[in-house]
CSV table of C-alpha atoms and ligand atoms in Angstrom, one decimal:
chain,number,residue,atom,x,y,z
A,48,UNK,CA,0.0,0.0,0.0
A,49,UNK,CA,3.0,2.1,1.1
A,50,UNK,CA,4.6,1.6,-2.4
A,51,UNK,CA,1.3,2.2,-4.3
A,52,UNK,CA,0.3,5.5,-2.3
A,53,UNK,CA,4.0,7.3,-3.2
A,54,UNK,CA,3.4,5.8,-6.8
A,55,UNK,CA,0.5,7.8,-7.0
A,56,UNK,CA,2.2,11.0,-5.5
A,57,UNK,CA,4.8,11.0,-8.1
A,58,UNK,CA,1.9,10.1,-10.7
A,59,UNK,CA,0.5,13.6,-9.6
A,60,UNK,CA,3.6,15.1,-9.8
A,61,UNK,CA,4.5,14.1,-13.0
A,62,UNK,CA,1.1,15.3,-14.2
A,63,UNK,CA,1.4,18.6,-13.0
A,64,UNK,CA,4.8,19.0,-14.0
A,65,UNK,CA,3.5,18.1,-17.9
A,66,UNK,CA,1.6,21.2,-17.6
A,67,UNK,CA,3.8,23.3,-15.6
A,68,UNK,CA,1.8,23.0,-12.6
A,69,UNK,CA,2.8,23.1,-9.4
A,70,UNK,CA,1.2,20.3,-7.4
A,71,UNK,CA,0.8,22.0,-4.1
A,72,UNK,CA,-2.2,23.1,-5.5
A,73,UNK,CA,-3.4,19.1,-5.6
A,74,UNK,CA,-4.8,17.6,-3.1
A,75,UNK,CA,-5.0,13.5,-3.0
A,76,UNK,CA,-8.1,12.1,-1.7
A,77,UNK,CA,-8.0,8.3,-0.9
A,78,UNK,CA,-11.1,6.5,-1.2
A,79,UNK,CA,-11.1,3.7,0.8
A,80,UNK,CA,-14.2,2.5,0.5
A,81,UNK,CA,-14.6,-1.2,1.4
A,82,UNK,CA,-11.2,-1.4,3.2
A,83,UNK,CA,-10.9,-1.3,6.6
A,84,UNK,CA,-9.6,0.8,9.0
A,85,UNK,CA,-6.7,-0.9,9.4
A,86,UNK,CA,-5.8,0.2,5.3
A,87,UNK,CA,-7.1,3.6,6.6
A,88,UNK,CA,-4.2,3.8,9.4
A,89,UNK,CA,-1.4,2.2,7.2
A,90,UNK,CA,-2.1,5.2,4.4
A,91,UNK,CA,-2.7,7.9,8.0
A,92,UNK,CA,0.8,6.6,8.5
A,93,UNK,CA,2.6,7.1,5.5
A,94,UNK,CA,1.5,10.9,5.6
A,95,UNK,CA,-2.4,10.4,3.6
A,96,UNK,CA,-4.7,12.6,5.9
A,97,UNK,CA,-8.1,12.9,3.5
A,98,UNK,CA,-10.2,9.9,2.8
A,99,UNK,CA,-13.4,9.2,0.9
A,100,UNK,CA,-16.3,7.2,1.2
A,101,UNK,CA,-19.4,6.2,-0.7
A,102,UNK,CA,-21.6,5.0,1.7
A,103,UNK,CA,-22.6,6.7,4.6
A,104,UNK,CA,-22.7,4.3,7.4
A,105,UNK,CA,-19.4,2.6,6.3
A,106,UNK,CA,-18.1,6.2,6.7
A,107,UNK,CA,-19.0,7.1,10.3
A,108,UNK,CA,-18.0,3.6,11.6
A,109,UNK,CA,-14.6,3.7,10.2
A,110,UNK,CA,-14.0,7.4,11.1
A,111,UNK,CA,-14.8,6.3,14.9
A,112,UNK,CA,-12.5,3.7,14.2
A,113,UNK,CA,-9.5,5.4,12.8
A,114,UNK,CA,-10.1,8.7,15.6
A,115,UNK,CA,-9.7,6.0,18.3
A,116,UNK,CA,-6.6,4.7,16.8
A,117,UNK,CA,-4.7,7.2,15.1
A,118,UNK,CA,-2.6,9.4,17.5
A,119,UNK,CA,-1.5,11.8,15.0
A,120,UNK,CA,-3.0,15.1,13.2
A,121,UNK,CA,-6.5,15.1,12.3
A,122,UNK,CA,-7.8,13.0,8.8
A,123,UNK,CA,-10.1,14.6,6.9
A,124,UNK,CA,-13.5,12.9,5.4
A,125,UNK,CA,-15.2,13.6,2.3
A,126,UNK,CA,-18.8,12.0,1.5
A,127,UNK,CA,-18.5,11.1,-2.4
A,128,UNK,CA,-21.1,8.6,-3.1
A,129,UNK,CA,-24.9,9.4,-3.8
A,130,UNK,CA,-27.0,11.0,-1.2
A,131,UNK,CA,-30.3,9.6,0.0
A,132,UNK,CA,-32.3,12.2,2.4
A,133,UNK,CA,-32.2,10.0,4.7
A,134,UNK,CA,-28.7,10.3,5.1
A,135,UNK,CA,-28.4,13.8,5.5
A,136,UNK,CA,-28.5,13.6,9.1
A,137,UNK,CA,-25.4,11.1,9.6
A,138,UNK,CA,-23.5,13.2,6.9
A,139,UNK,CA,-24.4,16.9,8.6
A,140,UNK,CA,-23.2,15.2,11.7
A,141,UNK,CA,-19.7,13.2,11.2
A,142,UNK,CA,-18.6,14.3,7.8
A,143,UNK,CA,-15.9,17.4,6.7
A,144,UNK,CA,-16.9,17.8,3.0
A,145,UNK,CA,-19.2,16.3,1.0
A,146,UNK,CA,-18.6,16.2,-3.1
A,147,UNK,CA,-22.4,14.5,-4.3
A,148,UNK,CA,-24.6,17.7,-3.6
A,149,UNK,CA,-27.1,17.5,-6.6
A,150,UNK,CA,-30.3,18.9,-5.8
A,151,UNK,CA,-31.4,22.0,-3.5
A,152,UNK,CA,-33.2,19.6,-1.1
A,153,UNK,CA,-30.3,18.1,0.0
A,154,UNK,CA,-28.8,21.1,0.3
A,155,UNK,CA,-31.2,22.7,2.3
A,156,UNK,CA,-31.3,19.5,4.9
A,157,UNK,CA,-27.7,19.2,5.3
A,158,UNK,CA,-27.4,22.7,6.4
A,159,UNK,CA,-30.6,22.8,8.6
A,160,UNK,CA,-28.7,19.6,10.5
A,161,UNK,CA,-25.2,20.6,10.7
A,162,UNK,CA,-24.7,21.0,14.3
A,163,UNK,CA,-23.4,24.8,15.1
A,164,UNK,CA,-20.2,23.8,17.1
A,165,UNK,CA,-18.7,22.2,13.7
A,166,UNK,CA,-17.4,24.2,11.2
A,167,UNK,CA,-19.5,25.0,8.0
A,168,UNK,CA,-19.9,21.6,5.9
A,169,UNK,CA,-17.5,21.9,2.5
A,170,UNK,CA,-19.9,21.5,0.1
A,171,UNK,CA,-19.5,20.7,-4.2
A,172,UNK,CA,-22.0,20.4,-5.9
A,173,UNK,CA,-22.0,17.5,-8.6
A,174,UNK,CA,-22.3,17.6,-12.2
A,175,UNK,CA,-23.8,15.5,-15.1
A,176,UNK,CA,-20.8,16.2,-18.0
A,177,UNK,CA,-21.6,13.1,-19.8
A,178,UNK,CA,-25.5,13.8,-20.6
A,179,UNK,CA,-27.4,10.5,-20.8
A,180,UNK,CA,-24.6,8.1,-20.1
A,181,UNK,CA,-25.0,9.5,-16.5
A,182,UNK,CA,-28.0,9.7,-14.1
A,183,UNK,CA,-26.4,11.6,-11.4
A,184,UNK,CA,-25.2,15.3,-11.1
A,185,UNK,CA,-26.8,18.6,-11.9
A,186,UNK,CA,-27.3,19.4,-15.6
A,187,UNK,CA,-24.7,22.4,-16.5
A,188,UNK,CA,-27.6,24.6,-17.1
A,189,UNK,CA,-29.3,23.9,-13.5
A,190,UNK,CA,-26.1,25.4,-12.2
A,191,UNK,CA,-26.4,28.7,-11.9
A,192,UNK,CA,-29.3,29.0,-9.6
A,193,UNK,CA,-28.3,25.7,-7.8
A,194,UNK,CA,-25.5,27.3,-6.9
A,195,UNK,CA,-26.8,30.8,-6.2
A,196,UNK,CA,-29.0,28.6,-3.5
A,197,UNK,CA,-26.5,26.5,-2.1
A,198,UNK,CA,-24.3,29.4,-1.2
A,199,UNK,CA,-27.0,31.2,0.7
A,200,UNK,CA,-27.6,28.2,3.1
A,201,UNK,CA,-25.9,29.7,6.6
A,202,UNK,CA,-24.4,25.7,7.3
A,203,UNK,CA,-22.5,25.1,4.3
A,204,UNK,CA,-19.5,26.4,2.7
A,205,UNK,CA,-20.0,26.2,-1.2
A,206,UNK,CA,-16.6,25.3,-2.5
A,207,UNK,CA,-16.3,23.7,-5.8
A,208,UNK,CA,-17.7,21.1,-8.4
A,209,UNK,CA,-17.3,17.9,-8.9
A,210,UNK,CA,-18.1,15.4,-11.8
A,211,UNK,CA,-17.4,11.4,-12.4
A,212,UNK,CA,-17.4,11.6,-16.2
A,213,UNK,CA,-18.6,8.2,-18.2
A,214,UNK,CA,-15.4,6.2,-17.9
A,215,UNK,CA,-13.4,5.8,-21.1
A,216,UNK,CA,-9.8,5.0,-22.3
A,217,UNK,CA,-9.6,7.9,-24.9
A,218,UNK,CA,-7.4,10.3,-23.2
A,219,UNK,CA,-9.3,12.9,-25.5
A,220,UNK,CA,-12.8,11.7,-24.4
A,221,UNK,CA,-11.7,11.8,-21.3
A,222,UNK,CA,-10.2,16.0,-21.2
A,223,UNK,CA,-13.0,16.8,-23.5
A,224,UNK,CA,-15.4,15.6,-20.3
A,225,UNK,CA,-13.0,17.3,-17.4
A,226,UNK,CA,-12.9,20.6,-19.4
A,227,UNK,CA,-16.7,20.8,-19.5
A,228,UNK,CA,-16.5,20.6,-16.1
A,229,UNK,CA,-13.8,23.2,-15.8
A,230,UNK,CA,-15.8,25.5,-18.0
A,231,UNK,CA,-19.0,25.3,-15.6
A,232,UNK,CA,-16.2,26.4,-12.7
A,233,UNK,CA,-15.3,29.0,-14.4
A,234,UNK,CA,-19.1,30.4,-15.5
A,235,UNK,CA,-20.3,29.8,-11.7
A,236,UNK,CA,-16.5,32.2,-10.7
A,237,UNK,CA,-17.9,35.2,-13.0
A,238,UNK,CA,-21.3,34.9,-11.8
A,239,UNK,CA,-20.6,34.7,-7.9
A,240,UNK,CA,-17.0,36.5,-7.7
A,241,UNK,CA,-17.8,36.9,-3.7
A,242,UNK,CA,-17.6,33.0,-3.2
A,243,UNK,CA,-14.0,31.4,-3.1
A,244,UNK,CA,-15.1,28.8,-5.1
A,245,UNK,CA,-11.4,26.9,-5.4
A,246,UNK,CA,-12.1,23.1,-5.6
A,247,UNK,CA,-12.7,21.3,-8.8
A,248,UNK,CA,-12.8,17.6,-7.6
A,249,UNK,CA,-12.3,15.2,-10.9
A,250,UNK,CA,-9.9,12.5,-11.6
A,251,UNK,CA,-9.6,8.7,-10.3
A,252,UNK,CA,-7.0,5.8,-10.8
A,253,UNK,CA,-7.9,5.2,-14.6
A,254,UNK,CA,-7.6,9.3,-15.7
A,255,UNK,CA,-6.1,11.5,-13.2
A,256,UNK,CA,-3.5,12.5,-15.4
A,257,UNK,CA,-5.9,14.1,-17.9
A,258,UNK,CA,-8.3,15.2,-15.1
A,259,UNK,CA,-5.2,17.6,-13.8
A,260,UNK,CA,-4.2,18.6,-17.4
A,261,UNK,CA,-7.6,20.2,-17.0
A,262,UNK,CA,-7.3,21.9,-13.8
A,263,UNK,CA,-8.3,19.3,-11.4
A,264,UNK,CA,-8.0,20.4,-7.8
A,265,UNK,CA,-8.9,17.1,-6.3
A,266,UNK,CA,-8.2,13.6,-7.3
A,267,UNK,CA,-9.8,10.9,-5.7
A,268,UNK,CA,-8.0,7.7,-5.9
A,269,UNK,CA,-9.3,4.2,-4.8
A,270,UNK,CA,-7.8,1.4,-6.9
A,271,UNK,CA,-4.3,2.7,-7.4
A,272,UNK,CA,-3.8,3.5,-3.8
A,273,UNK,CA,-5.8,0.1,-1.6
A,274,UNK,CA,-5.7,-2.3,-4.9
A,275,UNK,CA,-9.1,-3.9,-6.8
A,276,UNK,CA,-12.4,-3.6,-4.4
A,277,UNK,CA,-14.3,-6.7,-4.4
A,278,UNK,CA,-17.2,-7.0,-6.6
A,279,UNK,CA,-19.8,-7.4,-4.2
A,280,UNK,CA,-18.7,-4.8,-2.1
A,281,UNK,CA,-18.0,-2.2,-4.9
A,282,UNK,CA,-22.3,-2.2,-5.2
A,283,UNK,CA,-23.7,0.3,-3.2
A,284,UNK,CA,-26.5,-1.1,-1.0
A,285,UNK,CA,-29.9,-0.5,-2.3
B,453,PLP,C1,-14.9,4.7,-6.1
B,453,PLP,C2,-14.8,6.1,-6.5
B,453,PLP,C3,-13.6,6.7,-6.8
B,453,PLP,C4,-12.3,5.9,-6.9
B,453,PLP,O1,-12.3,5.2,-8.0
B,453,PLP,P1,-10.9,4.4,-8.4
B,453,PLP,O2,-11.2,4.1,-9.9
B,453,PLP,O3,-10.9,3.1,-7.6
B,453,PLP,O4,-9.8,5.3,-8.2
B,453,PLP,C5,-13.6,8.0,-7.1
B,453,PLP,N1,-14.7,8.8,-7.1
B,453,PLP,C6,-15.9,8.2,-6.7
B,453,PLP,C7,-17.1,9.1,-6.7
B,453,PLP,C8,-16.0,6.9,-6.5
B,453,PLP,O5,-17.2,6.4,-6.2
């Protein structure tokens, strides 16, 4: 695990480098969904301190888990999976960011449940860049007033977008779907200059390379990093 997490470090740093970026402004989230804590801790020790997770419950359990183990600074843990409503609660409550914000609803019950002694909830907001071949995310076009809403909500912290583009091997397929995605950033920037809207969370084990040609902020990394997720386990539960 060790060898595969600085394997994806210098992966990152070669990828910025190719476009004379400098990869401090990266940051590697490790998804570790389906692996235990124990794969949690061995990544907490060779210096990984954000994680992601897909399903909810898995999440808290194994954030319990790792804060009653791990001695050392603070990990960080980002929701990424879909949302149900009722989730919201469990997510308000444990979780530092969450990435699958599609729809004002969930918003609007996140923020009404965030307790006040946390900080704000980091909030992106997803986005369909693939049309059809996707069913989840915002449509481009239902960003501007999604957006405009989100930000108003007094319990989140509106930072970015985030999009899992239909997966292909055509490194041009591939940028053509980041950039869209980069694009809506940059629309939502002009239209709401007072938000610091930073985060642009695309890229995974099969494209980060092209994701961070495209301005990638974020890359969240599961396979590359923990190895192959079982089958079984890789299905989120109905
Ligand atoms: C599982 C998952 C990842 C990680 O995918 P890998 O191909 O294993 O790197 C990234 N983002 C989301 C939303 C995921 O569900």
């Amino acid at each position: 695990m060790q060898g595969n997490l600085a394997a994806v470090i210098e992966r990152i740093s070669r990828a910025a480098a190719a476009v004379s970026r400098d990869s401090a402004g990266l940051t590697l989230l490790a998804v570790s969904k389906t692996f235990g804590v124990a794969e949690v801790l061995a990544a907490a020790r060779a210096g990984q301190r954000c994680f992601g997770e897909n399903y909810v419950q898995e999440a808290v359990e194994k954030m319990a888990q790792a804060a009653a183990r791990w001695p050392g600074p603070p990990l960080q843990w980002h929701m990424i999976g879909p949302i149900q409503s009722n989730k919201t609660r469990a997510i308000a409550e444990h979780l530092d960011w969450v990435h699958s914000v599609d729809r004002l609803k969930i918003a609007q019950r996140l923020s009404e449940q965030r307790p006040d002694h946390l900080p704000p909830l980091q909030v992106l907001l997803q986005v369909n860049v693939s049309g059809e071949a996707s069913k989840s995310g915002a449509a481009p076009e239902e960003l501007p007033a999604l957006a405009l809403a989100v930000a108003a909500l007094p319990r989140l912290r509106l930072r970015g977008l985030m999009a899992i583009p239909a997966p292909t091997d055509d490194v041009l397929l591939q940028r053509a779907a980041f950039a869209r995605l980069r694009t809506c950033l940059e629309q939502l920037r002009l239209q709401l200059p007072d938000l610091s809207l930073d985060t642009l969370s695309m890229g995974m084990s099969a494209d980060l390379e092209s994701a961070i040609a495209e301005g990638s902020t974020l890359v969240r990394v599961g396979t590359a990093i923990f190895g192959a997720r079982s089958r079984a386990a890789a299905t989120p539960a109905p």
